[in-house]
Structure formats: C-alpha cells, structure tokens
Short mmCIF file of C-alpha atoms and ligand atoms in Angstrom, two decimals:
data_model
loop_
_atom_site.label_atom_id
_atom_site.label_comp_id
_atom_site.label_asym_id
_atom_site.label_seq_id
_atom_site.Cartn_x
_atom_site.Cartn_y
_atom_site.Cartn_z
CA UNK A 264 54.76 -2.97 48.20
CA UNK A 265 55.84 -4.06 51.36
CA UNK A 266 58.16 -7.94 51.94
CA UNK A 267 59.22 -9.93 54.43
CA UNK A 268 61.95 -11.89 53.91
CA UNK A 269 62.36 -15.17 55.96
CA UNK A 270 61.14 -14.07 59.16
CA UNK A 271 61.49 -16.40 62.23
CA UNK A 272 60.23 -15.19 66.35
CA UNK A 273 61.06 -17.71 69.56
CA UNK A 274 59.84 -16.73 72.52
CA UNK A 275 61.58 -18.64 75.19
CA UNK A 276 63.15 -21.27 72.77
CA UNK A 277 59.59 -21.73 71.03
CA UNK A 278 59.46 -21.11 67.51
CA UNK A 279 56.03 -18.23 67.40
CA UNK A 280 57.19 -17.61 63.09
CA UNK A 281 59.13 -19.50 61.34
CA UNK A 282 61.12 -19.21 58.38
CA UNK A 283 58.18 -16.00 56.66
CA UNK A 284 57.72 -14.79 53.68
CA UNK A 285 55.26 -12.56 52.16
CA UNK A 286 54.50 -10.64 49.41
CA UNK A 287 51.70 -7.14 49.92
CA UNK A 288 51.02 -6.03 47.00
CA UNK A 289 49.34 -2.33 46.81
CA UNK A 290 45.78 -1.71 47.69
CA UNK A 291 45.27 -5.25 47.95
CA UNK A 292 42.77 -6.55 51.16
CA UNK A 293 44.60 -9.04 52.40
CA UNK A 294 42.90 -11.34 55.79
CA UNK A 295 45.76 -13.48 58.18
CA UNK A 296 43.18 -16.97 59.12
CA UNK A 297 44.84 -19.08 61.58
CA UNK A 298 43.94 -20.92 65.07
CA UNK A 299 44.53 -19.23 68.24
CA UNK A 300 47.60 -19.18 68.47
CA UNK A 301 49.58 -19.49 64.95
CA UNK A 302 51.54 -16.21 65.42
CA UNK A 303 49.49 -14.34 64.11
CA UNK A 304 49.81 -11.54 66.80
CA UNK A 305 53.69 -12.37 66.32
CA UNK A 306 54.05 -11.43 62.85
CA UNK A 307 51.02 -8.31 63.44
CA UNK A 308 53.51 -6.88 65.52
CA UNK A 309 56.72 -8.12 63.72
CA UNK A 310 55.45 -5.73 61.08
CA UNK A 311 54.22 -3.01 63.34
CA UNK A 312 58.58 -2.68 64.58
CA UNK A 313 57.18 -3.78 68.36
CA UNK A 314 58.82 -5.99 67.95
CA UNK A 315 62.25 -7.31 65.88
CA UNK A 316 62.38 -10.44 63.89
CA UNK A 317 65.17 -13.03 65.32
CA UNK A 318 65.79 -13.44 61.70
CA UNK A 319 64.86 -11.91 58.69
CA UNK A 320 63.58 -8.40 57.64
CA UNK A 321 60.47 -6.65 56.76
CA UNK A 322 60.83 -4.33 54.16
CA UNK A 323 58.57 -1.66 52.70
CA UNK A 324 59.21 -0.16 49.03
CA UNK A 325 62.07 -2.15 48.85
CA UNK A 326 63.79 -0.13 51.93
CA UNK A 327 64.49 -2.54 54.94
CA UNK A 328 62.15 -1.44 58.44
CA UNK A 329 65.12 -2.99 60.37
CA UNK A 330 65.79 -1.01 63.57
CA UNK A 331 62.88 1.30 62.22
CA UNK A 332 60.74 2.41 65.21
CA UNK A 333 56.52 2.35 64.83
CA UNK A 334 56.09 5.70 64.97
CA UNK A 335 58.10 6.01 61.49
CA UNK A 336 56.91 2.97 59.38
CA UNK A 337 53.84 4.47 57.71
CA UNK A 338 51.83 1.84 58.82
CA UNK A 339 48.63 2.45 60.83
CA UNK A 340 48.12 -0.49 64.14
CA UNK A 341 44.75 -1.29 64.88
CA UNK A 342 44.83 -3.01 67.65
CA UNK A 343 41.94 -5.59 69.29
CA UNK A 344 40.92 -3.70 72.76
CA UNK A 345 40.55 -0.02 70.95
CA UNK A 346 42.85 1.67 73.47
CA UNK A 347 40.87 5.09 73.46
CA UNK A 348 40.97 7.66 75.93
CA UNK A 349 36.98 6.93 77.25
CA UNK A 350 37.12 10.61 78.79
CA UNK A 351 38.20 12.48 75.49
CA UNK A 352 35.29 13.46 72.65
CA UNK A 353 35.63 11.69 69.49
CA UNK A 354 37.15 14.17 67.41
CA UNK A 355 40.06 14.75 69.89
CA UNK A 356 40.44 10.88 70.29
CA UNK A 357 40.94 10.97 66.49
CA UNK A 358 42.77 13.71 66.28
CA UNK A 359 45.44 12.45 68.77
CA UNK A 360 47.72 11.18 66.21
CA UNK A 361 47.79 13.52 64.24
CA UNK A 362 48.05 16.95 66.72
CA UNK A 363 50.69 14.14 67.98
CA UNK A 364 52.89 14.20 64.40
CA UNK A 365 52.70 17.86 63.97
CA UNK A 366 55.10 19.32 66.11
CA UNK A 367 53.82 23.40 65.67
CA UNK A 368 49.43 22.73 66.60
CA UNK A 369 48.74 26.27 66.18
CA UNK A 370 49.74 26.34 62.27
CA UNK A 371 47.95 22.95 61.35
CA UNK A 372 44.97 23.22 63.60
CA UNK A 373 42.21 24.05 60.35
CA UNK A 374 44.02 21.12 58.60
CA UNK A 375 43.14 18.80 61.55
CA UNK A 376 39.53 19.90 61.84
CA UNK A 377 39.41 19.06 57.97
CA UNK A 378 41.17 15.76 57.97
CA UNK A 379 39.08 14.41 61.40
CA UNK A 380 35.15 15.95 59.96
CA UNK A 381 36.82 13.65 56.52
CA UNK A 382 37.02 10.76 57.95
CA UNK A 383 34.62 10.64 60.72
CA UNK A 384 32.45 10.97 58.18
CA UNK A 385 33.37 8.27 55.89
CA UNK A 386 32.94 6.81 58.64
CA UNK A 387 29.63 7.78 60.18
CA UNK A 388 30.25 8.67 62.54
CA UNK A 389 30.17 13.13 61.40
CA UNK A 390 26.91 13.18 63.77
CA UNK A 391 29.39 11.68 67.11
CA UNK A 392 32.65 14.30 67.50
CA UNK A 393 31.54 16.32 69.95
CA UNK A 394 30.05 12.37 71.87
CA UNK A 395 32.33 10.80 74.92
CA UNK A 396 33.93 7.28 73.41
CA UNK A 397 32.99 6.52 76.73
CA UNK A 398 29.37 6.57 75.66
CA UNK A 399 29.51 5.12 72.58
CA UNK A 400 28.82 1.74 71.81
CA UNK A 401 30.64 -1.33 70.78
CA UNK A 402 30.64 -1.01 66.72
CA UNK A 403 30.91 3.10 67.47
CA UNK A 404 34.34 3.17 69.68
CA UNK A 405 35.73 -0.03 66.39
CA UNK A 406 35.43 2.68 63.81
CA UNK A 407 36.52 5.45 65.86
CA UNK A 408 39.51 3.11 66.01
CA UNK A 409 39.53 2.98 62.62
CA UNK A 410 38.88 6.02 61.87
CA UNK A 411 42.42 7.05 64.17
CA UNK A 412 43.98 4.82 62.58
CA UNK A 413 43.32 5.95 58.81
CA UNK A 414 43.28 9.39 59.82
CA UNK A 415 47.21 9.80 59.52
CA UNK A 416 46.97 8.26 56.08
CA UNK A 417 49.10 5.38 56.49
CA UNK A 418 50.46 3.27 53.50
CA UNK A 419 49.70 -0.21 55.20
CA UNK A 420 46.68 -0.51 57.80
CA UNK A 421 47.31 -3.56 60.01
CA UNK A 422 43.77 -5.03 61.53
CA UNK A 423 43.69 -6.78 64.51
CA UNK A 424 40.76 -8.95 65.03
CA UNK A 425 38.82 -5.47 63.72
CA UNK A 426 35.75 -7.07 63.43
CA UNK A 427 36.28 -9.98 67.51
CA UNK A 428 34.12 -6.99 69.74
CA UNK A 429 31.37 -6.96 66.95
CA UNK A 430 27.72 -9.15 67.16
CA UNK A 431 26.63 -10.50 63.89
CA UNK A 432 25.14 -7.34 62.55
CA UNK A 433 27.76 -4.86 63.70
CA UNK A 434 30.42 -7.50 62.72
CA UNK A 435 28.21 -7.08 58.76
CA UNK A 436 28.34 -3.37 59.08
CA UNK A 437 31.29 -3.06 59.83
CA UNK A 438 32.78 -5.08 57.15
CA UNK A 439 30.92 -3.17 54.38
CA UNK A 440 32.48 -0.86 55.78
CA UNK A 441 35.42 -1.03 55.41
CA UNK A 442 36.21 -2.42 52.12
CA UNK A 443 34.57 0.96 51.26
CA UNK A 444 37.26 2.67 53.34
CA UNK A 445 39.55 0.11 51.27
CA UNK A 446 38.20 1.60 47.67
CA UNK A 447 37.73 5.51 49.03
CA UNK A 448 41.04 6.23 50.65
CA UNK A 449 43.67 3.14 48.04
CA UNK A 450 44.79 1.45 51.52
CA UNK A 451 46.88 -1.75 51.95
CA UNK A 452 45.14 -3.70 54.57
CA UNK A 453 46.24 -6.64 57.03
CA UNK A 454 43.39 -7.77 58.17
CA UNK A 455 44.26 -10.44 61.43
CA UNK A 456 41.11 -13.30 62.18
CA UNK A 457 40.64 -16.65 63.28
CA UNK A 458 37.23 -16.98 61.58
CA UNK A 459 38.02 -18.75 58.28
CA UNK A 460 34.20 -17.06 56.63
CA UNK A 461 35.11 -13.26 57.77
CA UNK A 462 38.42 -14.60 56.05
CA UNK A 463 37.43 -15.48 53.24
CA UNK A 464 33.99 -12.85 52.24
CA UNK A 465 36.43 -10.04 52.95
CA UNK A 466 39.65 -11.06 51.51
CA UNK A 467 41.34 -10.35 47.58
CA UNK A 468 44.07 -13.13 49.32
CA UNK A 469 43.96 -15.39 52.02
CA UNK A 470 47.37 -16.54 54.18
CA UNK A 471 46.33 -19.68 56.06
CA UNK A 472 48.91 -19.33 59.37
CA UNK A 473 49.03 -21.96 61.49
CA UNK A 474 52.07 -22.93 63.64
CA UNK A 475 53.99 -19.97 62.65
CA UNK A 476 53.97 -21.74 58.79
CA UNK A 477 52.31 -20.32 55.53
CA UNK A 478 50.24 -22.74 54.34
CA UNK A 479 48.47 -21.54 52.40
CA UNK A 480 48.46 -17.94 50.15
CA UNK A 481 45.40 -17.68 46.90
CA UNK A 482 42.15 -16.14 46.40
CA UNK A 483 39.37 -16.46 48.48
CA UNK A 484 37.90 -18.88 45.69
CA UNK A 485 40.38 -20.79 45.63
CA UNK A 486 41.64 -21.39 49.77
CA UNK A 487 40.91 -24.97 50.56
CA UNK A 488 38.99 -25.37 53.81
CA UNK A 489 38.02 -28.84 55.22
CA UNK A 490 34.53 -30.18 54.93
P1 LIG B 516 47.86 -15.66 67.29
O1 LIG B 516 46.96 -14.36 67.37
O2 LIG B 516 47.57 -16.56 66.06
O3 LIG B 516 46.77 -16.06 68.33
P2 LIG B 516 50.27 -15.19 68.90
O4 LIG B 516 51.12 -14.73 67.86
O5 LIG B 516 49.50 -14.22 69.81
O6 LIG B 516 49.38 -15.59 68.02
O7 LIG B 516 50.85 -16.32 69.73
C1 LIG B 516 52.04 -17.79 69.17
C2 LIG B 516 52.51 -18.24 69.79
O8 LIG B 516 53.36 -17.70 70.41
C3 LIG B 516 51.51 -18.86 70.74
O9 LIG B 516 52.64 -20.28 71.69
C4 LIG B 516 51.47 -18.24 72.42
O10 LIG B 516 51.84 -18.25 73.23
C5 LIG B 516 53.61 -16.99 72.21
N1 LIG B 516 53.54 -15.72 72.35
C6 LIG B 516 53.05 -15.39 71.61
N2 LIG B 516 53.86 -13.93 72.13
C7 LIG B 516 54.40 -13.66 73.42
C8 LIG B 516 54.71 -13.99 73.43
N3 LIG B 516 55.28 -11.81 74.33
N4 LIG B 516 56.04 -14.54 75.15
C9 LIG B 516 55.93 -15.68 74.80
N5 LIG B 516 55.16 -15.98 73.59
C10 LIG B 516 54.44 -15.16 73.24
P1 LIG B 517 45.16 -13.27 70.66
O1 LIG B 517 45.36 -14.82 71.25
O2 LIG B 517 44.30 -12.51 70.29
O3 LIG B 517 46.64 -13.36 69.81
P2 LIG B 517 46.40 -13.36 73.30
O4 LIG B 517 45.93 -13.01 73.79
O5 LIG B 517 47.95 -14.68 72.83
O6 LIG B 517 46.24 -12.71 72.26
O7 LIG B 517 47.94 -12.29 73.06
C1 LIG B 517 47.49 -11.31 73.90
C2 LIG B 517 49.02 -11.07 74.54
O8 LIG B 517 50.12 -11.64 75.10
C3 LIG B 517 49.90 -10.21 73.82
O9 LIG B 517 50.61 -9.31 73.76
C4 LIG B 517 50.97 -11.68 73.71
O10 LIG B 517 52.79 -10.92 72.45
C5 LIG B 517 51.38 -12.16 74.70
N1 LIG B 517 51.11 -13.42 74.89
C6 LIG B 517 50.58 -14.42 74.59
N2 LIG B 517 51.03 -15.41 74.25
C7 LIG B 517 51.63 -15.71 75.37
C8 LIG B 517 52.46 -16.01 75.99
N3 LIG B 517 53.22 -17.32 75.90
N4 LIG B 517 53.47 -15.71 76.93
C9 LIG B 517 54.00 -14.71 77.45
N5 LIG B 517 53.06 -13.35 76.07
C10 LIG B 517 52.22 -14.17 75.90
#
C-alpha cells in the first residue's frame, strides 16, 4: 500500500536516514522501534511530507507523494506534543480538521457532528464532548489527539510515541484502545516508539531502526532482542 524507496536524509552532512526502503501493508499495525537519535521522527516527517528527502521517494498505492503537500497525502499524524487547542471543547478540537477541510461548513455541520460523536464514542470520550481540553488528564488529551486525527479518515495513521506521556496504567489502556480502533476502522498504523516491550506487544510487524538504517523487519516473535 505504501512504499518507501531508497529514502535518504542528512542534516548538515550528517545522515539521519540512510537508503531506507520499506513496504507498509494495508491494515497492518507496524511498530518502528529504535533508540533516541536513530531517525524515527525524521522518517515520520518524510512520510508525512513535512520534509523532503535528499533521495528516494514515498509512494502510496504506487503514486509518488513527492511534492504533494502534507494535507493532501491522506495521512494522519499524531505528534508527540498533542498540539490541541486547550481553550476549545473536546468536540471542537476533534471537529477542527473536518471543518478546516470542508469549505462550506454550514452544509456539513450535521455530518461533522455525526462523525465527531462516532469517533468520541470509539475513544471513550462521549461524556466529555463539552469539556475544555485544558481540563483533561494526559490520557484523555492523548485520546482527543488520536480522535482528531482519525476522524479525517486517513489511510495511514502515523503515531509518534503515542504512549510516551502516559503512566504505566494509562499506557496499557491506550494500547488496547489503539488496537481496538485499528480493528474497528481498518486503518494502517505506523507507531514509533523507543520502548521495546511496547513495540513487540503492539506490532503485527516490528521495524528495528538503528542509526538511520533498518536492522530488521519481522513479526514480533522473530525479532531478535538482546537478552
Ligand atoms: P529519533 O526520532 O529516533 O530520536 P531523529 O529523527 O529525531 O531520531 O534524529 C535522527 C538524527 O537526525 C539525530 O542525529 C538528530 O540529531 C538529527 N536531526 C533530526 N532532526 C534534525 C534537524 N531538524 N536538524 C538537524 N539535525 C536533526
Ligand atoms: P525525538 O528524540 O523524540 O525524536 P527530538 O527532541 O530529538 O525528538 O526532536 C524534536 C525536534 O527537534 C524535531 O523537530 C527534530 O527535527 C529537531 N531536532 C532533533 N535533533 C536536532 C538537531 N541535532 N538539530 C536541530 N534540530 C533537531
């Protein structure tokens, strides 16, 4: 479905991503595991179109995405910092992307409402639709962030350390929720993490990134990890 071909990216002559190729399958949950500085965030930004590679390309259903702006790529990107609007209600945060896309919001408000409420139910926030985001817990904010991305129905959802800001308990619940959402919506997920347990527990396949190179891609059972 998505193909990364020979991607390269350097900063000031120092390579962050080196000749990286990868096939991402439709509807899979792919985890991308690597230590800090291995190039995980750079790779997500290249896929999202927030940066251009020095070489290589990103292809979606065989079409090159080079020069296609981020918002045209049909990708969702849940970034590390939630980037939500704290003074706006949960509902309006989730609706924001939809409203922004629809050029004629008055025609579409009923449709927007249906989509947003369905999504809030999926992430377990139906009761909090009117609550200001600034008053939510970290885990709730994280769920708003995921809902806001998924409501736009991306083909692929990029998640940058989506569990990073959560405590152990919330982390586990959010992990289960993400898997459930994947099953319900059939979205392809690319989930970046520095946490080996998380990568192995959540991925259908795990990509191990080291120093800008892919070291291994396999199902979790076959990923070699240090004893
Ligand atoms: P990770 O997400 O795995 O921590 P990054 O993709 O953030 O890794 O970084 C990979 C390498 O590229 C690091 O050496 C980092 O310092 C460098 N790097 C990333 N972004 C930039 C940037 N905007 N400018 C300069 N160097 C960068
Ligand atoms: P992470 O390690 O979680 O990937 P970072 O804190 O390394 O995140 O990076 C956060 C931001 O800083 C990114 O936008 C990245 O491009 C930028 N960045 C990372 N390393 C460098 C660097 N060496 N020089 C300039 N910008 C960098």
